Coordinates of C-alpha atoms and ligand atoms in Angstrom, one line a residue:
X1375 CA 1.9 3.2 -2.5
X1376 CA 1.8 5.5 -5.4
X1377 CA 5.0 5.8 -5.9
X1378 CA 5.3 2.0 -6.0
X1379 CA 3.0 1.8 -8.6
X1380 CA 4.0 4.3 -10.5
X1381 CA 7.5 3.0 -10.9
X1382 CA 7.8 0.6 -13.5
X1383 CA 9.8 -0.7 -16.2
X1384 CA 13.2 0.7 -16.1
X1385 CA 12.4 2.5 -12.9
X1386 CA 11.9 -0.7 -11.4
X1387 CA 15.0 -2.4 -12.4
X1388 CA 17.0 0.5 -11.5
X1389 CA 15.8 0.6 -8.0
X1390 CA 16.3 -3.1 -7.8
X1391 CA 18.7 -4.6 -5.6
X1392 CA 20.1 -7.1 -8.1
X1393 CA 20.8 -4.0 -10.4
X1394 CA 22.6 -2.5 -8.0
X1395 CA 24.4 -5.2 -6.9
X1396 CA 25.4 -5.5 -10.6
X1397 CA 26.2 -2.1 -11.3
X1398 CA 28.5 -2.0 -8.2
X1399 CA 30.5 -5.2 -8.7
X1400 CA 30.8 -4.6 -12.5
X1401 CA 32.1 -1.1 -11.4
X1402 CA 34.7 -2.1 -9.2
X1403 CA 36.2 -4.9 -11.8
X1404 CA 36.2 -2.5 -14.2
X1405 CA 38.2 -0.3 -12.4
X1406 CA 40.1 -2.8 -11.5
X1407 CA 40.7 -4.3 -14.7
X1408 CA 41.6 -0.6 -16.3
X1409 CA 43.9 0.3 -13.5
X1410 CA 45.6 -3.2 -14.3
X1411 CA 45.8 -2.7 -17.9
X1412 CA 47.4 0.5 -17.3
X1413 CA 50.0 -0.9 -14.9
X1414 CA 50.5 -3.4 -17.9
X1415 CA 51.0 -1.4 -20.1
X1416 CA 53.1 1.1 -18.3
X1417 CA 55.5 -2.0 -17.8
X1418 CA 56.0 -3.8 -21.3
X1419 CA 57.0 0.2 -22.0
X1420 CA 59.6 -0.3 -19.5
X1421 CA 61.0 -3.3 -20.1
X1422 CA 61.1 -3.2 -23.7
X1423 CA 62.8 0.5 -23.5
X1424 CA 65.2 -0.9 -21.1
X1425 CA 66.0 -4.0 -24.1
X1426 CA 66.9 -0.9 -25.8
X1427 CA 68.6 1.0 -23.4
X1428 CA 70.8 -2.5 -23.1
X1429 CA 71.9 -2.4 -26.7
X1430 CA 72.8 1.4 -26.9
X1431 CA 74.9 0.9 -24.4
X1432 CA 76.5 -2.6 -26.2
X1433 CA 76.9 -0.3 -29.1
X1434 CA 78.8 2.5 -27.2
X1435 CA 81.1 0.3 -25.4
X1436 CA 81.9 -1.3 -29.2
X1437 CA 83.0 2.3 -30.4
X1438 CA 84.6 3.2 -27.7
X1439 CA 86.8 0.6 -28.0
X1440 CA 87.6 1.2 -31.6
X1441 CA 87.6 4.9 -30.9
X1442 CA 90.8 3.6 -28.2
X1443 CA 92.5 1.6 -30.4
X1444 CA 92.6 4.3 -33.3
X1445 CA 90.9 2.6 -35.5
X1446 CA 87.4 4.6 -36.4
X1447 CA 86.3 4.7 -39.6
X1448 CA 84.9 7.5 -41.2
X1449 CA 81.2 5.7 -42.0
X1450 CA 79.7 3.7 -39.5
X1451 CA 76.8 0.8 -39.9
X1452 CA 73.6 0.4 -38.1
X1453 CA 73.1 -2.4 -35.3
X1454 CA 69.1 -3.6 -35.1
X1455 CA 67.6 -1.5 -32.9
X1456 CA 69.8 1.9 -34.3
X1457 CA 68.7 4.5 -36.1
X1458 CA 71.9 6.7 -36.0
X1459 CA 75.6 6.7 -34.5
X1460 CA 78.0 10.0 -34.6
X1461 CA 81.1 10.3 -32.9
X1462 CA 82.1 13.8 -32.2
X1463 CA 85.3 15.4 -31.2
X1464 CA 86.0 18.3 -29.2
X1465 CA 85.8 21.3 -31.9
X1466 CA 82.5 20.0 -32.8
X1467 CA 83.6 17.7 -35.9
X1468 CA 82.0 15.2 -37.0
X1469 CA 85.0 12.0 -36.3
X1470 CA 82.6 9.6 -37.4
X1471 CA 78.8 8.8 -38.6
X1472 CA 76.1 6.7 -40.0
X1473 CA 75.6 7.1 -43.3
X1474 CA 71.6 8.9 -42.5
X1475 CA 73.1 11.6 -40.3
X1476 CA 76.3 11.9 -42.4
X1477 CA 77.2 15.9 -42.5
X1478 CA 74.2 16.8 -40.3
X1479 CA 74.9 18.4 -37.2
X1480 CA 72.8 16.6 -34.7
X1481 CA 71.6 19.6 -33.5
X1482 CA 70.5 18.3 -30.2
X1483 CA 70.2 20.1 -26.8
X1484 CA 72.9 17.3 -25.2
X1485 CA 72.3 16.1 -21.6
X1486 CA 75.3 17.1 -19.1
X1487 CA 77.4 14.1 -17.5
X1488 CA 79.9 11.2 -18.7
X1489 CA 76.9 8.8 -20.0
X1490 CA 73.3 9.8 -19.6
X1491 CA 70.1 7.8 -21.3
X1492 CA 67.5 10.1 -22.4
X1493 CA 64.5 10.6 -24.9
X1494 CA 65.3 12.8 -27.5
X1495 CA 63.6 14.4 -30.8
X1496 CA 65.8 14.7 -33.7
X1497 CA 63.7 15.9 -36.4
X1498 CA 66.6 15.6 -38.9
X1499 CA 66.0 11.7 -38.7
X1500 CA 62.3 11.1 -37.7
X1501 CA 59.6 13.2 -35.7
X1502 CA 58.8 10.5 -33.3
X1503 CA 61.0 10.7 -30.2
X1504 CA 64.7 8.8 -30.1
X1505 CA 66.2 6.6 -27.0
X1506 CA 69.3 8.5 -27.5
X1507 CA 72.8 7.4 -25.8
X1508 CA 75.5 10.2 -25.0
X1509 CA 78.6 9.4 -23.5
X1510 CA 81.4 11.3 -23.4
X1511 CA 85.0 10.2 -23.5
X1512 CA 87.6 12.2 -22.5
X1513 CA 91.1 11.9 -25.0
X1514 CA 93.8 13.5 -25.2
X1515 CA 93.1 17.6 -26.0
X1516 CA 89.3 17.5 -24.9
X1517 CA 86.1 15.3 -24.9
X1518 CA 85.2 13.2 -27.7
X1519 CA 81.1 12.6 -27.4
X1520 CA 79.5 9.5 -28.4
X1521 CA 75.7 9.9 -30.0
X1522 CA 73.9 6.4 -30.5
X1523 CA 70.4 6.4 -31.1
X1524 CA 67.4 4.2 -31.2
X1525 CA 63.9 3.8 -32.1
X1526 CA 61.3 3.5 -29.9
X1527 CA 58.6 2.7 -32.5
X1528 CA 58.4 -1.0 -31.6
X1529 CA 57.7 0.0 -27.9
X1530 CA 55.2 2.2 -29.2
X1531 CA 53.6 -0.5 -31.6
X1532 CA 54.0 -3.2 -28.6
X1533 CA 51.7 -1.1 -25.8
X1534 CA 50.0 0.0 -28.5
X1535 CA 48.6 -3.5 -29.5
X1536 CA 48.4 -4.1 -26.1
X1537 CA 46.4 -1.2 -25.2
X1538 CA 44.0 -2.3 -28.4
X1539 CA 43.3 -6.0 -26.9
X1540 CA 42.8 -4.7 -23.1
X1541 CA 40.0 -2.2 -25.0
X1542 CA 38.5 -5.2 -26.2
X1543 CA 38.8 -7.7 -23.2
X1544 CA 37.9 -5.7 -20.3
X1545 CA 34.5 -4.5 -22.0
X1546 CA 34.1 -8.4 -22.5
X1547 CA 35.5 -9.4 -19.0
X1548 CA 33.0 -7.0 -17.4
X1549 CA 30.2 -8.0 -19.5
X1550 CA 30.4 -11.5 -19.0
X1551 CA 30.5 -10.8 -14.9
X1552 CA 27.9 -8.5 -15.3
X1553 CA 25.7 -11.3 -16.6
X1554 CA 26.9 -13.6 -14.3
X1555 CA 26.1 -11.4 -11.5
X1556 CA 22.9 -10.8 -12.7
X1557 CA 21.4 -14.2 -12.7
X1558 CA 23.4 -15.1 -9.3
X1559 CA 21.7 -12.8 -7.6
X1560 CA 18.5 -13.0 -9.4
X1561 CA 19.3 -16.6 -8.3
X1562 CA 19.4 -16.2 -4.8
X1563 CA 16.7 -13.4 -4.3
X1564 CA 14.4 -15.4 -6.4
X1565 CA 12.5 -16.1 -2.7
X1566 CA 12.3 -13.0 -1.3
X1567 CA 10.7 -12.1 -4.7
X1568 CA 8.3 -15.3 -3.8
X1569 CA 7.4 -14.1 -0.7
X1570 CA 6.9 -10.7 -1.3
X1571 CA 3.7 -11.8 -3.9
X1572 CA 2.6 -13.9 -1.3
X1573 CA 2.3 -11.0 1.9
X1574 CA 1.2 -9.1 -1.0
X1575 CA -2.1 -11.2 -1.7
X1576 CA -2.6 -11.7 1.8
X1577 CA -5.9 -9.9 2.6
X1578 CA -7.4 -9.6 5.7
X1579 CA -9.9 -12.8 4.8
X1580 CA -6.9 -14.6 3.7
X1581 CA -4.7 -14.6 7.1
X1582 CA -4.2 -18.3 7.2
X1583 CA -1.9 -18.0 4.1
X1584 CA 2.0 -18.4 5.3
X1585 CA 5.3 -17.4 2.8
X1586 CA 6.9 -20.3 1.1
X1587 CA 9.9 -21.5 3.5
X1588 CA 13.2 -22.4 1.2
X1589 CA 14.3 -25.4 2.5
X1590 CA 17.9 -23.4 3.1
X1591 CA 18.8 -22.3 6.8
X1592 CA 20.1 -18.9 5.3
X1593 CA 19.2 -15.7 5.7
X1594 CA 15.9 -15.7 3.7
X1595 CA 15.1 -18.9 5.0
X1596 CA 14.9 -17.5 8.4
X1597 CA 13.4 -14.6 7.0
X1598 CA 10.7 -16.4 5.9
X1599 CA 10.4 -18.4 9.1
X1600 CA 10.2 -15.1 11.2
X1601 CA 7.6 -13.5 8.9
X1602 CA 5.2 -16.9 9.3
X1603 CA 5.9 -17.1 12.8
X1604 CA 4.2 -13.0 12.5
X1605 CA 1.6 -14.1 10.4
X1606 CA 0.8 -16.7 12.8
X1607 CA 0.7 -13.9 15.6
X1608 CA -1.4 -11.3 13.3
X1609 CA -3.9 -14.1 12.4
X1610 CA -4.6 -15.4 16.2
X1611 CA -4.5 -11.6 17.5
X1612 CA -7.0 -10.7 14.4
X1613 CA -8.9 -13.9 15.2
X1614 CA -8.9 -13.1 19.2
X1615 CA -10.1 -9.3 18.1
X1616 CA -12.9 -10.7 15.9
X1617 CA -14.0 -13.2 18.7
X1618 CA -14.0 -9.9 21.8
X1619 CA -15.8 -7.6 19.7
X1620 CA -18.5 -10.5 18.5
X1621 CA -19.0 -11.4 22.0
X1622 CA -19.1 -7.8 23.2
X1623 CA -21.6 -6.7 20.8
X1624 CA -23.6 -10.3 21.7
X1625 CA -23.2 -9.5 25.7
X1626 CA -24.6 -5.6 25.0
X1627 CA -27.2 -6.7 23.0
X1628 CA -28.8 -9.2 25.6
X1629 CA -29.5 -6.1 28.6
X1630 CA -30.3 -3.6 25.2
X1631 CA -33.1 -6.8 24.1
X1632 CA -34.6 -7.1 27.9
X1633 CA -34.7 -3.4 28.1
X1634 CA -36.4 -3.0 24.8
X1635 CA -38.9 -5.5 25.4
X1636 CA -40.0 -4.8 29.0
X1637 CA -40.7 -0.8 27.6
X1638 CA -42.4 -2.5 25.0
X1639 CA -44.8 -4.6 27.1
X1640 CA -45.4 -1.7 29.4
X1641 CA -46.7 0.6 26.6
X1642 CA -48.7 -2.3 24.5
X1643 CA -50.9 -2.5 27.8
X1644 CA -50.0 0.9 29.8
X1645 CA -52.8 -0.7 32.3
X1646 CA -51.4 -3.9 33.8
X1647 CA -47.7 -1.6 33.4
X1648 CA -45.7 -1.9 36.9
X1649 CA -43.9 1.2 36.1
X1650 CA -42.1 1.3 39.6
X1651 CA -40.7 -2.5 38.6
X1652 CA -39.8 -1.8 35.1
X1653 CA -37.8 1.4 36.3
X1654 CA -35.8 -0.4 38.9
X1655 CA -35.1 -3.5 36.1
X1656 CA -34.1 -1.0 33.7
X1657 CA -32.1 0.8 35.9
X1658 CA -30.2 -2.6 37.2
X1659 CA -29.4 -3.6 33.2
X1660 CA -28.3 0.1 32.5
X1661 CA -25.7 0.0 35.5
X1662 CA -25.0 -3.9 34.3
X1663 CA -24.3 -2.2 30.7
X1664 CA -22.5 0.8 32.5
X1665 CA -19.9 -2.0 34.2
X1666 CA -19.5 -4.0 31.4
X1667 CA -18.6 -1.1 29.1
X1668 CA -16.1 0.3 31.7
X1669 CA -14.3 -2.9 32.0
X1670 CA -14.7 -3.5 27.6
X1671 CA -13.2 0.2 28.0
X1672 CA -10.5 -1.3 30.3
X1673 CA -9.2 -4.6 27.6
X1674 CA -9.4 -2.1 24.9
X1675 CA -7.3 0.3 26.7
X1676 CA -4.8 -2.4 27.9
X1677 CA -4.8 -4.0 24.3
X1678 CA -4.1 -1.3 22.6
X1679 CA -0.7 -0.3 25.3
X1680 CA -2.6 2.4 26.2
X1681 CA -2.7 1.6 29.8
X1682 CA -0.5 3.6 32.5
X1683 CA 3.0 1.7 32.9
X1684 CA 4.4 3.9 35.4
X1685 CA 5.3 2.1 38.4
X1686 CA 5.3 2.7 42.4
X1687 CA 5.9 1.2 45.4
X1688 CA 2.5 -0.6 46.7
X1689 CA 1.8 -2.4 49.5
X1690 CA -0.8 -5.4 48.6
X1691 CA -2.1 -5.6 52.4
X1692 CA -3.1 -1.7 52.6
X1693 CA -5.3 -2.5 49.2
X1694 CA -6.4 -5.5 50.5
X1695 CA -7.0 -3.7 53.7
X1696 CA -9.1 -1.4 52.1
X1697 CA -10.7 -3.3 49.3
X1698 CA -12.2 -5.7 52.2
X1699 CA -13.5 -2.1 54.0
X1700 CA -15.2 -0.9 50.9
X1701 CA -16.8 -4.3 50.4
X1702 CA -18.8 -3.1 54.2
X1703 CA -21.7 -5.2 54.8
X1704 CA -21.0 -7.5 52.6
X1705 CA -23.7 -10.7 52.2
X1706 CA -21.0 -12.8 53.8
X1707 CA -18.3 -12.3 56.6
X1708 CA -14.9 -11.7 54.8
X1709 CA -11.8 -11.6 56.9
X1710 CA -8.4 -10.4 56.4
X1711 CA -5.2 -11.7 57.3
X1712 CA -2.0 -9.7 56.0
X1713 CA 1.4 -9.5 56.7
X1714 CA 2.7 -6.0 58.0
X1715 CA 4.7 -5.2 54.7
X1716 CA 3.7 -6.8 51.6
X1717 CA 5.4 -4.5 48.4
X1718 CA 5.2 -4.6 45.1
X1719 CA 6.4 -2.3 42.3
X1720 CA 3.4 -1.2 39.9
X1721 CA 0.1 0.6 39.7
X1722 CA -2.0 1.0 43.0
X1723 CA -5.5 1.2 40.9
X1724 CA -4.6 -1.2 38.6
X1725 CA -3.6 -4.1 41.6
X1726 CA -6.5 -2.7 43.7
X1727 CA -9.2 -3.3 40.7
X1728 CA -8.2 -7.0 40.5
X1729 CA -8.4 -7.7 44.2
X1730 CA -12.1 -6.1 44.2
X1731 CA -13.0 -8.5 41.5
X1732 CA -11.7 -11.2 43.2
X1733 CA -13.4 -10.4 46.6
X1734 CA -16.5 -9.5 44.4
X1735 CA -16.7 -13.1 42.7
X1736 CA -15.9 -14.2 46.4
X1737 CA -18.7 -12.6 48.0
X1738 CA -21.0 -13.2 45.2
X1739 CA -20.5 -17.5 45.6
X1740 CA -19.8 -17.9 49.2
X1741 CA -22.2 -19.4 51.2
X1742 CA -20.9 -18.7 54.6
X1743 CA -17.9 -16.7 54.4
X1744 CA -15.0 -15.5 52.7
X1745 CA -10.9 -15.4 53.9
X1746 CA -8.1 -13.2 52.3
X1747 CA -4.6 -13.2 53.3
X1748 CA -1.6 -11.3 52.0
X1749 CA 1.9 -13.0 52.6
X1750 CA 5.8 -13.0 51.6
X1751 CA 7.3 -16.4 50.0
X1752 CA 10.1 -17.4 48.4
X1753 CA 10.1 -13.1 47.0
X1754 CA 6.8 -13.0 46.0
X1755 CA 3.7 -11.5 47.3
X1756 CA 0.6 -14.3 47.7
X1757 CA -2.7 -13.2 47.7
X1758 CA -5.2 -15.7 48.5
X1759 CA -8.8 -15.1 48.4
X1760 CA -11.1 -18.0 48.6
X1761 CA -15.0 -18.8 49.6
X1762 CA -16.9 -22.3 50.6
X1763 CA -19.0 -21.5 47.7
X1764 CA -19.4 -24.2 45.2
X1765 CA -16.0 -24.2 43.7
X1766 CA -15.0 -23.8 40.1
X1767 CA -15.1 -27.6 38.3
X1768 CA -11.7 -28.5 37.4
X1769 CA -11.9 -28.1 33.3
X1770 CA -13.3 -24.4 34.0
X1771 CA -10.2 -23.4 36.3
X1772 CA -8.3 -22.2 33.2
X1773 CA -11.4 -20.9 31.3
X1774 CA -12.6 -18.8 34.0
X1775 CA -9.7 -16.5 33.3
X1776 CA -10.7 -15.9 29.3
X1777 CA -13.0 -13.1 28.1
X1778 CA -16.3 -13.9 28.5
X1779 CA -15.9 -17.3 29.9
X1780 CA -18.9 -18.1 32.1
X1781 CA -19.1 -21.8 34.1
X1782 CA -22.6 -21.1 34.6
X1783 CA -24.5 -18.6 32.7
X1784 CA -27.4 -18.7 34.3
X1785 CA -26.0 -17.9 37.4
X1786 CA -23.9 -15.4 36.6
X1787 CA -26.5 -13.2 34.4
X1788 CA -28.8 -13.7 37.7
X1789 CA -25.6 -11.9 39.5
X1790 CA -24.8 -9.3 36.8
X1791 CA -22.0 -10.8 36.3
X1792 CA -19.7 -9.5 33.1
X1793 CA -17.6 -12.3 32.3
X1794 CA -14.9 -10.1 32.2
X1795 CA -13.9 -9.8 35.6
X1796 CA -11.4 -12.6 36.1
X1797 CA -10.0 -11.7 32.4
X1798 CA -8.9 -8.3 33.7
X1799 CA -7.3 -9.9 37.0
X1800 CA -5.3 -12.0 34.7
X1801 CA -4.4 -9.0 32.7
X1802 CA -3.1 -6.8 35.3
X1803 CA -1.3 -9.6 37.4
X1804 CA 0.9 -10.5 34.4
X1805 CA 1.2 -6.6 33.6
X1806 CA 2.9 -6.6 37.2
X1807 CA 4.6 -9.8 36.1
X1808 CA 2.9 -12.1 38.0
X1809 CA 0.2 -15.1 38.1
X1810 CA -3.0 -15.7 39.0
X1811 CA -4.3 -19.4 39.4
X1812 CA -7.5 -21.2 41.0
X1813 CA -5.7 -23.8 43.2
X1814 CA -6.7 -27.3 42.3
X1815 CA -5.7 -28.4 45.7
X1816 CA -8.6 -25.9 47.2
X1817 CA -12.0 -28.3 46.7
X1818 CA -13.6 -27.1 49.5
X1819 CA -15.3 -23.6 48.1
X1820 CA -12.8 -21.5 45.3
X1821 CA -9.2 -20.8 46.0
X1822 CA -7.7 -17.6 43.9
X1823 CA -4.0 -17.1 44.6
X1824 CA -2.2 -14.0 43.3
X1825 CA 1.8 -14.1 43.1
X1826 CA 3.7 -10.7 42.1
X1827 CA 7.4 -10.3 42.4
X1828 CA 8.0 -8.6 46.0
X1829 CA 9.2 -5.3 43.8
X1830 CA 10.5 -4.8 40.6
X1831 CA 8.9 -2.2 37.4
X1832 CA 6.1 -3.5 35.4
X1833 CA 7.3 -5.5 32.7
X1834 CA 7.0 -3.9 29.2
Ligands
ADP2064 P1 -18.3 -12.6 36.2 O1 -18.3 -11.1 36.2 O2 -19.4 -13.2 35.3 O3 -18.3 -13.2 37.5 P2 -15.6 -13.3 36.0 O4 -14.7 -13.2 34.9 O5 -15.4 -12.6 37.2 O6 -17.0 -13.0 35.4 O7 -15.8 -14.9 36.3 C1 -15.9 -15.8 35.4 C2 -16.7 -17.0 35.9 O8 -16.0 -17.7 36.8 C3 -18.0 -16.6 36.6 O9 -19.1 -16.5 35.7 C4 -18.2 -17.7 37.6 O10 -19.0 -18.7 37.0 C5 -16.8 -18.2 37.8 N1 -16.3 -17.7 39.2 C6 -15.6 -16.6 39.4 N2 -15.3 -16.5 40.7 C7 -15.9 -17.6 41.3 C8 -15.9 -18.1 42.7 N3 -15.3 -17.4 43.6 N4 -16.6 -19.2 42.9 C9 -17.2 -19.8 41.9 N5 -17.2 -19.5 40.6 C10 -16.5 -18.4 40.3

């Protein structure tokens, strides 16, 4: 956070993606403009020598011709692209010459072979380097050597020029793509820009605030899409947070008021107190409290992933077995009916916690009796638990199942009951990767069927 205040300005841009997007594109057509301009340049040079090359050679076959026929004069002229001719005999005699190199002795370091192309320096003529011609032609009594050279300053003038307007053009070129680049992608991270100051301002008060949504399908568009569809998550778990820990602290304070107030009415008149009554009342609301904390305790635990995911075979009819021997002398007869092997992958405390609550709400709401049965169908395991109570009304068969949710509430606080119970049942069936239901078929009394997957790990 610091450090993302504390970069700005320059720092800012230079971290940006756009600027680096910039930089690196600009980069590579810089480089490869200059390596082009190189390549161009390195090629007028070529041809344009080779144009020269061409004529020496023209000029040579000319002399060599007149050199034949015997006919040589003494002084030689210049053809465009010369810059001295010499024909030398054998003994080292000058046969013939341009006028400019008349009586100097070229002195140059001559190439071997019959006709060789080569760059030369003759500092008699010029200090800039020559494109100089030597054949040699062998006549009677020795080798007679033909010298023909030419300048090369127009080639150097040419790629020179060149060289001047690619120094001015590829700074421009790159420039002008800089700039380009630069608003393009300004351009098209404009909206991630948008929704960054939007999840930015969203406080906690503020969580029904979404990103703006470009209308395009691309990959910011379904950025943003993905990002609501998280705020939408955040603000209904935040919500469903806000809403358990208000109705905790409402369901604690209720025992906490009734315990407060019976103490209170027993020391205001100490003389009408029923001490041995207030101690047993107190003692039912602290082990009421003591419940509900352990199974607040449990939805916290399994909220927050904290919850043991490790996973072993279990057999539902042994916990059902021994849930219903626990239950003892219960107020009602409860019978059992399970099928020999009835296994399921997952937690043994966690599956035998949700049968006790069912058989707990069972027992609580029957009036004569209560029936559980463990079977295989169709590869899952079917609990059924169910009473002749008085039934669950239809619109409360789903709301049972939600923290807190009560049908009647002044039954239930008359039977300590939490409002939690049927919430954790839920929780750990679907932990195991299974359902739990009140069937709507059942109106005689309260059905409860439990299906898990015969075996398998507990799903994430
Ligand atoms: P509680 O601890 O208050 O019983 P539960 O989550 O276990 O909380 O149950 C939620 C509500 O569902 C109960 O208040 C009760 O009204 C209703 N309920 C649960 N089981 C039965 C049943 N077998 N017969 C009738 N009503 C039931």
């Amino acid at each position: 956070m610091a450090a993302e205040r504390e970069a700005t300005g320059w720092d800012r841009v230079r971290g940006s993606v756009r600027f680096r997007i910039t930089a690196l594109a600009t980069l590579i057509v810089v480089v490869v403009l200059v390596v082009t301009g190189i390549a161009l340049v390195l090629l007028q040079r070529r041809a344009l020598t080779s144009a020269i090359d061409d004529s020496l050679l023209q000029r040579a076959d000319d002399l060599e011709a007149v050199l034949r026929a015997g006919e040589l004069p003494e002084r030689l002229g210049l053809g465009a692209d010369e810059t001295f001719v010499q024909v030398v005999a054998a003994d080292g005699s000058i046969l013939a010459t341009s006028e400019n190199v008349a009586g100097i002795e070229l002195n140059l370091r001559l190439p071997e072979g019959a006709e060789v192309l080569s760059s030369a320096d003759v500092p008699q003529v010029d200090d800039d380097p020559f494109r100089l011609l030597t054949r040699r032609i062998p006549v009677p009594g020795g080798t007679t050597t033909l010298l023909v050279g030419g300048t090369l300053d127009d080639v150097k003038d040419s790629a020179a020029a060149l060289a001047r307007a690619l120094m001015v053009a590829i700074p421009l070129a790159a420039a002008l793509l800089a700039g380009i680049v630069w608003w393009l992608v300004g351009r098209a991270l404009s909206p991630v820009e948008a929704i960054r100051r939007e999840v930015a301002a969203i406080s906690g008060g503020e969580l029904h605030r979404r990103v703006p949504e470009p209308a395009t399908a691309d990959e910011i568009g379904r950025l943003a899409a993905t990002m609501n569809r998280m705020l939408d998550r955040i603000e209904e778990s935040t919500r469903r947070q806000q809403r358990f820990v208000a109705d905790a602290s409402h369901e604690l304070r209720n025992p906490l008021t009734r315990i407060k107030s019976e103490v209170e009415v027993d020391l205001a008149h100490p003389e009408r107190a029923d001490l041995a009554a207030t101690h047993r009342s107190v003692a039912e609301e602290v082990e009421g409290l003591g419940r509900m904390l352990e199974d607040l305790l449990y939805l916290a635990r399994s909220d927050a992933g904290d919850l043991d995911r490790s996973a072993t075979s279990v057999d539902v009819s042994e916990l059902l077995e021994q849930e219903v021997a626990r239950l003892g002398d219960a107020r009602v007869p409860v019978t059992v009916s399970a099928a020999p092997v009835t296994t399921v992958g997952g937690r043994a405390d966690q599956l035998a916690r949700a049968i006790r609550n069912l058989l707990d709400n069972a027992v609580r709401h029957a009036s004569a009796g209560v029936a559980s049965s463990v079977a295989v169908a169709d590869g899952a395991v079917r609990l059924v638990v169910e009473d002749d109570g008085p039934g669950i009304p239809a619109p409360d068969r789903e709301r049972v199942f939600e923290r807190f949710a009560r049908v009647d509430e002044a039954r239930s606080a008359a039977t300590g009951g939490t409002g939690l119970g049927l919430a954790i049942v839920r929780d750990i069936v679907e932990r195991h990767g299974g359902r739990v239901f009140v069937d709507p078929r059942h109106t005689d009394g309260t059905r409860f069927v439990v299906e898990l997957p015969v075996s398998g790990d507990i799903p994430g």
